[in-house]
mmCIF file of N, CA, C and O in Angstrom:
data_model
loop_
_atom_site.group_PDB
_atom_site.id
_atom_site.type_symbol
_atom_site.label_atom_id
_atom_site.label_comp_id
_atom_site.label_asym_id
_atom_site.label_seq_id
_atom_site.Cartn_x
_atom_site.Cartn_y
_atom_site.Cartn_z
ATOM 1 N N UNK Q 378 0.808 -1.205 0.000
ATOM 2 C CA UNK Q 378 0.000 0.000 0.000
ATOM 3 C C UNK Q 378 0.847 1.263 0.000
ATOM 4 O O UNK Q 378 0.547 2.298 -0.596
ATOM 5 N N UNK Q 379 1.902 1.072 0.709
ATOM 6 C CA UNK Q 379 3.246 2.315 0.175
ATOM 7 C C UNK Q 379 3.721 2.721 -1.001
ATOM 8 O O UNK Q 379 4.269 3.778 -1.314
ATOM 9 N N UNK Q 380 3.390 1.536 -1.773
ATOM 10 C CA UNK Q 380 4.300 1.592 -3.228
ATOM 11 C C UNK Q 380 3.823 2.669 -4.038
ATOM 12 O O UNK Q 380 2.604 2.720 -3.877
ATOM 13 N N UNK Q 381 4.055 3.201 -4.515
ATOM 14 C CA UNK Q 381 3.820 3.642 -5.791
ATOM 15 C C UNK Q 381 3.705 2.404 -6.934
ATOM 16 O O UNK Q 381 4.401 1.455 -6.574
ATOM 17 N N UNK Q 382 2.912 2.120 -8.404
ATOM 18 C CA UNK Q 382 3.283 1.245 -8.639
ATOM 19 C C UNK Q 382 4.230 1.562 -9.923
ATOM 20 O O UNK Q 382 4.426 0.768 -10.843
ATOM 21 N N UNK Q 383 4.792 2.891 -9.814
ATOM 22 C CA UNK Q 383 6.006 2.874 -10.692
ATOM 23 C C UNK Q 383 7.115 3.320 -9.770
ATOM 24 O O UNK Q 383 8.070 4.034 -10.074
ATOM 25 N N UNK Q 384 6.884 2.873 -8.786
ATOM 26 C CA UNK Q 384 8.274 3.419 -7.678
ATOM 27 C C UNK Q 384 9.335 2.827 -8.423
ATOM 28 O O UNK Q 384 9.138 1.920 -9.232
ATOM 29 N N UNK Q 385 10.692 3.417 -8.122
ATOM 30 C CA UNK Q 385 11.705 3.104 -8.496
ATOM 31 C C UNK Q 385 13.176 2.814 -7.299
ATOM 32 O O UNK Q 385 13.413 3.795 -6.593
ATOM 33 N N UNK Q 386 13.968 1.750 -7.106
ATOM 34 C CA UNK Q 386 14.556 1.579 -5.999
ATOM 35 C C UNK Q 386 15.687 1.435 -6.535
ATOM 36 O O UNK Q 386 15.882 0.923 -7.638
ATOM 37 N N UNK Q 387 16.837 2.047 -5.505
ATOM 38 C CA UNK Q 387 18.046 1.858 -5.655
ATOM 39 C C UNK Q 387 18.916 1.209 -4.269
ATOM 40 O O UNK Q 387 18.570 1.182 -3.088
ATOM 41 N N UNK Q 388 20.179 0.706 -4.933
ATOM 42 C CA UNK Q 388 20.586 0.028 -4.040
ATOM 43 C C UNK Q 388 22.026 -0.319 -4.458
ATOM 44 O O UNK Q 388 22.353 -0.900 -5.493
ATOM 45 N N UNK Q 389 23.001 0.229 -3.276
ATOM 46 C CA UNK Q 389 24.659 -0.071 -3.685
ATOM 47 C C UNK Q 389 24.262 -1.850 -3.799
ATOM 48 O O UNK Q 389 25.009 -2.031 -4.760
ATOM 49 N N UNK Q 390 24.047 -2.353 -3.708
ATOM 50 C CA UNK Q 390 23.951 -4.095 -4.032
ATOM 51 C C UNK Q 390 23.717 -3.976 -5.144
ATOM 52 O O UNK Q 390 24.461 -4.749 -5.747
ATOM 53 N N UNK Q 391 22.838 -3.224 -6.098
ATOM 54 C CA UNK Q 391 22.087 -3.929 -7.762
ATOM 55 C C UNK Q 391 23.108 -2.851 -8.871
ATOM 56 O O UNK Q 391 23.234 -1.648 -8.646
ATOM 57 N N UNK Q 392 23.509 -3.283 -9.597
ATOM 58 C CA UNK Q 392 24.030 -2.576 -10.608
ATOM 59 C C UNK Q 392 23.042 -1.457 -10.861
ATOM 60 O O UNK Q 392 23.452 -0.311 -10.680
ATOM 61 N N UNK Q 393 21.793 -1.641 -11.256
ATOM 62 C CA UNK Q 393 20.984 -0.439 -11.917
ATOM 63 C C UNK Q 393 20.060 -0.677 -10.973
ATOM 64 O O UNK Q 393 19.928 -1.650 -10.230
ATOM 65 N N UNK Q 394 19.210 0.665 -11.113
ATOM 66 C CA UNK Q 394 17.699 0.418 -10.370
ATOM 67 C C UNK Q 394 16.911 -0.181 -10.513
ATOM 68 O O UNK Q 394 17.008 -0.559 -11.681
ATOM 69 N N UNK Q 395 15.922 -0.673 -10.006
ATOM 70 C CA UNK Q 395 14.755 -1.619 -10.274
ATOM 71 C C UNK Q 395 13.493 -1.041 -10.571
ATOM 72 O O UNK Q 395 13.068 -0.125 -9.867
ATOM 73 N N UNK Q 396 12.923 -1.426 -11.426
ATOM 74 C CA UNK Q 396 11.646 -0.357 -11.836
ATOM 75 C C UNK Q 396 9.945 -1.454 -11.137
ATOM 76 O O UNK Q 396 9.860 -2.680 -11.199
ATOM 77 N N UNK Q 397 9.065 -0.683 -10.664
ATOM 78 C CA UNK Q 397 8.030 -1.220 -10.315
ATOM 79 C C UNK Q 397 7.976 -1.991 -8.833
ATOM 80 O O UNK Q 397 8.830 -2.668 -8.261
ATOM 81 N N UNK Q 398 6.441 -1.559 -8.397
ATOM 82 C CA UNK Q 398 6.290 -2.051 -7.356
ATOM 83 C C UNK Q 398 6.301 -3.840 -7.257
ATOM 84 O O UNK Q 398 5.746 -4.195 -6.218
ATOM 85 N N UNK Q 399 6.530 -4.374 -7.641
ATOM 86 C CA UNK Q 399 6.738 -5.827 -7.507
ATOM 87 C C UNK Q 399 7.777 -6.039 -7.717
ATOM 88 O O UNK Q 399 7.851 -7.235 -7.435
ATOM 89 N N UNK Q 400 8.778 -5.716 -8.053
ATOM 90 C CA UNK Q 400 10.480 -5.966 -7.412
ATOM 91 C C UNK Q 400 10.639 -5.475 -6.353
ATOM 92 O O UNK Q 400 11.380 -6.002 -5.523
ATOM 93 N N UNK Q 401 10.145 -4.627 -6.178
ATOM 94 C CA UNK Q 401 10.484 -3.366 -5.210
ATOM 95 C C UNK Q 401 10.379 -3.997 -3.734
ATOM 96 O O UNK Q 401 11.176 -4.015 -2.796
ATOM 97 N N UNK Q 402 8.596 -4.700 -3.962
ATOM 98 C CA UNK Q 402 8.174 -5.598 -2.778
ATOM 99 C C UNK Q 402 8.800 -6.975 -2.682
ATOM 100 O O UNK Q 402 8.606 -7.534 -1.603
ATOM 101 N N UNK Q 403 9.621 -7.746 -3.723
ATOM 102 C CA UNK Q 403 10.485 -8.605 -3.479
ATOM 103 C C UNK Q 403 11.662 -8.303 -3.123
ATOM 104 O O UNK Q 403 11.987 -9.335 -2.535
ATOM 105 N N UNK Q 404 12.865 -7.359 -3.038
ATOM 106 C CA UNK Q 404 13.561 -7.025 -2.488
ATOM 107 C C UNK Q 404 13.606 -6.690 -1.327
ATOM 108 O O UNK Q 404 14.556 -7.010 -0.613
ATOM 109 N N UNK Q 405 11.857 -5.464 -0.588
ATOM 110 C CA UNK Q 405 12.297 -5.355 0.404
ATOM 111 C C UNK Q 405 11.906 -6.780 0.993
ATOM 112 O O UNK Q 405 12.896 -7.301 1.507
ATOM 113 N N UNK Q 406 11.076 -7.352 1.053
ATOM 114 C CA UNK Q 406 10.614 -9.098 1.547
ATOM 115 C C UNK Q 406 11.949 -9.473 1.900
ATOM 116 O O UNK Q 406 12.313 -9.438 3.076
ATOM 117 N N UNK Q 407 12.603 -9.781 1.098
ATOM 118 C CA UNK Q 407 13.958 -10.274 1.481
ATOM 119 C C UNK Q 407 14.950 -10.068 2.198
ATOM 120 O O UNK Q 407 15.679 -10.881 2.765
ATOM 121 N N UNK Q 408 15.000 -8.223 2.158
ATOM 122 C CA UNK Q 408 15.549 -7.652 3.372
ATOM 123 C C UNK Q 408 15.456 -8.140 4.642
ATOM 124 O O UNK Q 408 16.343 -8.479 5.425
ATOM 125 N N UNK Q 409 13.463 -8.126 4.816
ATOM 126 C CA UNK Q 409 13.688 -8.370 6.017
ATOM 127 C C UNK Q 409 14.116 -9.418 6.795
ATOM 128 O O UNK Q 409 14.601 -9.354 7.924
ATOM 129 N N UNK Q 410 13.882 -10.491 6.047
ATOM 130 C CA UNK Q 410 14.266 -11.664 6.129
ATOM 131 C C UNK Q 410 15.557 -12.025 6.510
ATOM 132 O O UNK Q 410 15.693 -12.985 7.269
ATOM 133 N N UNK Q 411 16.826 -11.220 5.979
ATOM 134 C CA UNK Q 411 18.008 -11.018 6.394
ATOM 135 C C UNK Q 411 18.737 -9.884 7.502
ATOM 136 O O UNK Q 411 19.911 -9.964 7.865
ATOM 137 N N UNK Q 412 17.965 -9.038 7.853
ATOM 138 C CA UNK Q 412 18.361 -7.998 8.358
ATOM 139 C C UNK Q 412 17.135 -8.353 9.817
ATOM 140 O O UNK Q 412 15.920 -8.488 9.676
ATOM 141 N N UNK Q 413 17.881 -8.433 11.103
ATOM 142 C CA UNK Q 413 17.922 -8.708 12.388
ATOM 143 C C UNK Q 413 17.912 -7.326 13.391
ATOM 144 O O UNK Q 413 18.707 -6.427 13.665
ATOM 145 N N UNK Q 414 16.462 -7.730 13.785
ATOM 146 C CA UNK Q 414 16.704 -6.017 15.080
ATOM 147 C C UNK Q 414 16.618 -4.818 14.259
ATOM 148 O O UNK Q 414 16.991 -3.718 14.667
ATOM 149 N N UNK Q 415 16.108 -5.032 13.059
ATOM 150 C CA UNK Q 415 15.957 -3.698 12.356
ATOM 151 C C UNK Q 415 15.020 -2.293 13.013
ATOM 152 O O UNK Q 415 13.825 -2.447 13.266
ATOM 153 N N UNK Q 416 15.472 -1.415 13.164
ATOM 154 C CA UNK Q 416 15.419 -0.479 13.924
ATOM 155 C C UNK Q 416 15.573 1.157 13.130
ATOM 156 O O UNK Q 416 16.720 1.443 12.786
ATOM 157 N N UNK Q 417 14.827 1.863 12.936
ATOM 158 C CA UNK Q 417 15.175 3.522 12.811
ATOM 159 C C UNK Q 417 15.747 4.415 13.719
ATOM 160 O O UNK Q 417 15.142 4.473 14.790
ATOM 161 N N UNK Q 418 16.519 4.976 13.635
ATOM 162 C CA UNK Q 418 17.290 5.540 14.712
ATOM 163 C C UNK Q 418 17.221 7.127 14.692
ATOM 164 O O UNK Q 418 16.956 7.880 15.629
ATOM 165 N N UNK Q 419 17.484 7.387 13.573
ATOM 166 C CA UNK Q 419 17.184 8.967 13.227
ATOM 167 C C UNK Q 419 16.109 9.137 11.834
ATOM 168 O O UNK Q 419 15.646 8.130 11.298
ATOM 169 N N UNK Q 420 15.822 10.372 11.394
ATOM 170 C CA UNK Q 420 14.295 10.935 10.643
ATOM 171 C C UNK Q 420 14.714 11.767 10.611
ATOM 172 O O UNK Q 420 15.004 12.274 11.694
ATOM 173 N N UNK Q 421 15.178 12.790 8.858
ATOM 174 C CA UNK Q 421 14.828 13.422 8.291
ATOM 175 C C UNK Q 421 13.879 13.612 7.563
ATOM 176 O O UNK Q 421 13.594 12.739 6.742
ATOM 177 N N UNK Q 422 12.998 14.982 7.662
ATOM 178 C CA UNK Q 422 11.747 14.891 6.742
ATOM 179 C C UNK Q 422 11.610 16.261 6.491
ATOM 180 O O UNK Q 422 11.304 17.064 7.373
ATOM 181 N N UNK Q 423 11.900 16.669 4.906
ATOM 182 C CA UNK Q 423 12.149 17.637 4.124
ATOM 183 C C UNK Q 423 10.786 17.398 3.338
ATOM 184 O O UNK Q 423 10.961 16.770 2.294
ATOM 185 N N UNK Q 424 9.315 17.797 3.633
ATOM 186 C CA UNK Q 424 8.436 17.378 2.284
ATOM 187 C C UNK Q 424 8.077 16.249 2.302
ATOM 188 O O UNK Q 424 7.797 15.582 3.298
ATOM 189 N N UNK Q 425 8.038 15.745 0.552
ATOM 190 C CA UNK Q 425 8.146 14.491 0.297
ATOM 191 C C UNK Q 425 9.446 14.089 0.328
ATOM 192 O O UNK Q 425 9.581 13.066 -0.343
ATOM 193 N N UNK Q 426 10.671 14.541 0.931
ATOM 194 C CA UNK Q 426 11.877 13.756 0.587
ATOM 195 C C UNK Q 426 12.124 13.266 2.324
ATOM 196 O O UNK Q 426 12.018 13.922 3.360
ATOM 197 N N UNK Q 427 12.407 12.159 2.133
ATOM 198 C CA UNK Q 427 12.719 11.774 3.954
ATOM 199 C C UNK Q 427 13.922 10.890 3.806
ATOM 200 O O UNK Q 427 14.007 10.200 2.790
ATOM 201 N N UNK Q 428 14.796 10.847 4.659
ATOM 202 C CA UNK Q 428 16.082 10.092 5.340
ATOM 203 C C UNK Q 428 16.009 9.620 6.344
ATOM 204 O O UNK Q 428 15.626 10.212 7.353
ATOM 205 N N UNK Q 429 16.393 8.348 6.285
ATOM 206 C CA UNK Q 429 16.066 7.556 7.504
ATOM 207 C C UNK Q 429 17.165 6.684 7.708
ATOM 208 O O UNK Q 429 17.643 5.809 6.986
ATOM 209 N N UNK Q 430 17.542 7.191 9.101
ATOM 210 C CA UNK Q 430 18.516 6.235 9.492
ATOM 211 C C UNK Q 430 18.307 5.028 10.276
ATOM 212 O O UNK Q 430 17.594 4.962 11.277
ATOM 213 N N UNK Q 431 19.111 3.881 9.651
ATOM 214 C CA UNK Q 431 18.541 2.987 10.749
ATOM 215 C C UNK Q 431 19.888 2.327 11.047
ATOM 216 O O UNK Q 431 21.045 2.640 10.765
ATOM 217 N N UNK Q 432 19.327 1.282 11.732
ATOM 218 C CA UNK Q 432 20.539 0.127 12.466
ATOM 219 C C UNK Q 432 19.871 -1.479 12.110
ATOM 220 O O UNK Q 432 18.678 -1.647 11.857
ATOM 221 N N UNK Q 433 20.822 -2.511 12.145
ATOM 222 C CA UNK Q 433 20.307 -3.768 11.637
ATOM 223 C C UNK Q 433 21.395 -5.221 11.928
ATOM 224 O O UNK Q 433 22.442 -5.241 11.280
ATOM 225 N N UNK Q 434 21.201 -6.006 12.577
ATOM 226 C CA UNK Q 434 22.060 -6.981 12.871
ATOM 227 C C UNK Q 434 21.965 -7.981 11.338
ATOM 228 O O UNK Q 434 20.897 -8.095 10.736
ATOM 229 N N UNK Q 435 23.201 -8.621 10.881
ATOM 230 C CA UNK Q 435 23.171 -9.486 9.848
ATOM 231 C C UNK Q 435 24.515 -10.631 10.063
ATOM 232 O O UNK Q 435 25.674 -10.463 9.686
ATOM 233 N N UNK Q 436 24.118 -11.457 10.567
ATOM 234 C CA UNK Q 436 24.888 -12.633 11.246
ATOM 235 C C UNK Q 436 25.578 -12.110 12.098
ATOM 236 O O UNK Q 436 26.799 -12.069 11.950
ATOM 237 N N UNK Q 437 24.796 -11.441 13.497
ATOM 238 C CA UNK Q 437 25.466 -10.808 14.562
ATOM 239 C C UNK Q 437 26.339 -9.848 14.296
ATOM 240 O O UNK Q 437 26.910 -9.359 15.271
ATOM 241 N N UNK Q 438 26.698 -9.288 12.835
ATOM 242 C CA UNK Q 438 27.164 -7.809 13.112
ATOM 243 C C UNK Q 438 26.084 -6.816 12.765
ATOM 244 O O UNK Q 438 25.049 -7.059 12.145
ATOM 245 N N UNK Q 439 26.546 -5.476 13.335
ATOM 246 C CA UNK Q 439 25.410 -4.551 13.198
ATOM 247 C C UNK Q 439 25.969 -3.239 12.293
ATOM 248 O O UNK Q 439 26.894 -2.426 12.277
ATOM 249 N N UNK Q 440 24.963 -3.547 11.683
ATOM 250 C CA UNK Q 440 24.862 -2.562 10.267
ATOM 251 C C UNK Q 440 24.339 -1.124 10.875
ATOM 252 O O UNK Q 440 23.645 -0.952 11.878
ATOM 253 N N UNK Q 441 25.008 0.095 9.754
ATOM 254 C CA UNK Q 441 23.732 0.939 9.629
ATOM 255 C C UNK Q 441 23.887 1.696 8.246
ATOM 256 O O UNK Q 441 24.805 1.805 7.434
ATOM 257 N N UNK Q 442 22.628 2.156 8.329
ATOM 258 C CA UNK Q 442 22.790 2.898 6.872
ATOM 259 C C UNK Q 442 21.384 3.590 7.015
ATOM 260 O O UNK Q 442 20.663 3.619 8.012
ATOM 261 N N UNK Q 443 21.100 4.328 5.345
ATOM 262 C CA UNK Q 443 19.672 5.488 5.891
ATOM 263 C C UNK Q 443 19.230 4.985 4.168
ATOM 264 O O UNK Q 443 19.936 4.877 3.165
ATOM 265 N N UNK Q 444 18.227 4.829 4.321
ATOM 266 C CA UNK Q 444 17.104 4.725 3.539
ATOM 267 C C UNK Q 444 16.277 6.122 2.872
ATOM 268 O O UNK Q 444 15.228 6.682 3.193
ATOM 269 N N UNK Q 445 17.102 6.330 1.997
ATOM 270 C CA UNK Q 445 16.269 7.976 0.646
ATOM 271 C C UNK Q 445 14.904 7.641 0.584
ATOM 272 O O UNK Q 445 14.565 6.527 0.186
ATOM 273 N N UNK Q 446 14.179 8.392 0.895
ATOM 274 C CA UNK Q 446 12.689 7.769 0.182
ATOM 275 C C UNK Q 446 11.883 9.541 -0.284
ATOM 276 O O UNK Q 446 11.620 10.537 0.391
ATOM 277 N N UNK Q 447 11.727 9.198 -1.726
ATOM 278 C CA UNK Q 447 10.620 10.635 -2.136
ATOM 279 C C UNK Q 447 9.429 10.016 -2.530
ATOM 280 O O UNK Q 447 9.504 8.986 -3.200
ATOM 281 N N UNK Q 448 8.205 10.541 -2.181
ATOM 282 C CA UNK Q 448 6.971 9.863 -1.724
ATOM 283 C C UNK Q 448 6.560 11.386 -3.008
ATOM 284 O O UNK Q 448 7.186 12.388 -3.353
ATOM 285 N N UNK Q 449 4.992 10.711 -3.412
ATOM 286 C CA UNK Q 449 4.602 11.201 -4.413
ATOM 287 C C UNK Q 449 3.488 12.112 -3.984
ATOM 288 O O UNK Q 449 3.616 12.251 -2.767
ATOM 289 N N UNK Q 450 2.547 12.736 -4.378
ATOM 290 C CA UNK Q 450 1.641 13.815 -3.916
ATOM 291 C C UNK Q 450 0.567 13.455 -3.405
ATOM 292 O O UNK Q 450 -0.114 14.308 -2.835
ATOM 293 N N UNK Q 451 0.135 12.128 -3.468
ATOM 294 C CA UNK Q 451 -0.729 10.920 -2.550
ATOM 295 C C UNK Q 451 -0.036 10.223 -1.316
ATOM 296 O O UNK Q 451 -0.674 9.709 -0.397
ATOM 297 N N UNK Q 452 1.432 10.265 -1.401
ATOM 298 C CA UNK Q 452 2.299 9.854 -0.193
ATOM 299 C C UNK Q 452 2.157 8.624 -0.283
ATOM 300 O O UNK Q 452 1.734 7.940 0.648
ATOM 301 N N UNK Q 453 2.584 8.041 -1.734
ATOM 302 C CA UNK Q 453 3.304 6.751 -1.641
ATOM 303 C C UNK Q 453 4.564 6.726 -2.266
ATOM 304 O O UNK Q 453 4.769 7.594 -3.114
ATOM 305 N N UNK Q 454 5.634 5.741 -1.970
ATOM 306 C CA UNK Q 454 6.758 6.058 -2.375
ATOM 307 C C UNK Q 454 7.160 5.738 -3.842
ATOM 308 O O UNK Q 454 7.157 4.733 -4.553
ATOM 309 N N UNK Q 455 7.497 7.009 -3.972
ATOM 310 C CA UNK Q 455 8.172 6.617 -5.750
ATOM 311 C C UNK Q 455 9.606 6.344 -5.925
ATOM 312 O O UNK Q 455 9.871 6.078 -7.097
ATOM 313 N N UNK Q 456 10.522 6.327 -5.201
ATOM 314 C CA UNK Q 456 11.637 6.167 -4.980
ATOM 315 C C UNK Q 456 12.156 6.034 -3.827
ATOM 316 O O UNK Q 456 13.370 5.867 -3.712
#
């Protein structure tokens, strides 16, 4: 229900971006699946453009990184 269904996702893992909400929702699926204790830690929110930092265990080490998201004029995410 977030998606946009032409959202578009990027990711230092994929060579190019992925187009459409049904990759989009198989990638993140999978995330979660791998990523442990996932957690937001900090929130930027400029508009529709938001940064989000989070934290995440992945075979007992702990990750972090921030999640870009620009949400569309209905406030679902297009990127």
């Amino acid at each position: 229900e977030l998606l946009a269904e032409n959202v578009q996702f990027h990711s230092p893992f994929i060579w190019k971006p992925k187009d459409g909400k049904t990759i989009t929702t198989l990638i993140l699926t999978t995330v979660t699946q791998v990523f442990k204790e996932f957690r937001y830690v900090r929130e930027i929110v400029d508009g529709n453009n938001w940064a989000l930092e989070f934290e995440a265990k992945v075979d007992g080490l702990t990750l972090r990184g921030v999640d870009l998201i620009q949400l569309n004029d209905e406030g679902k995410i297009i990127d």
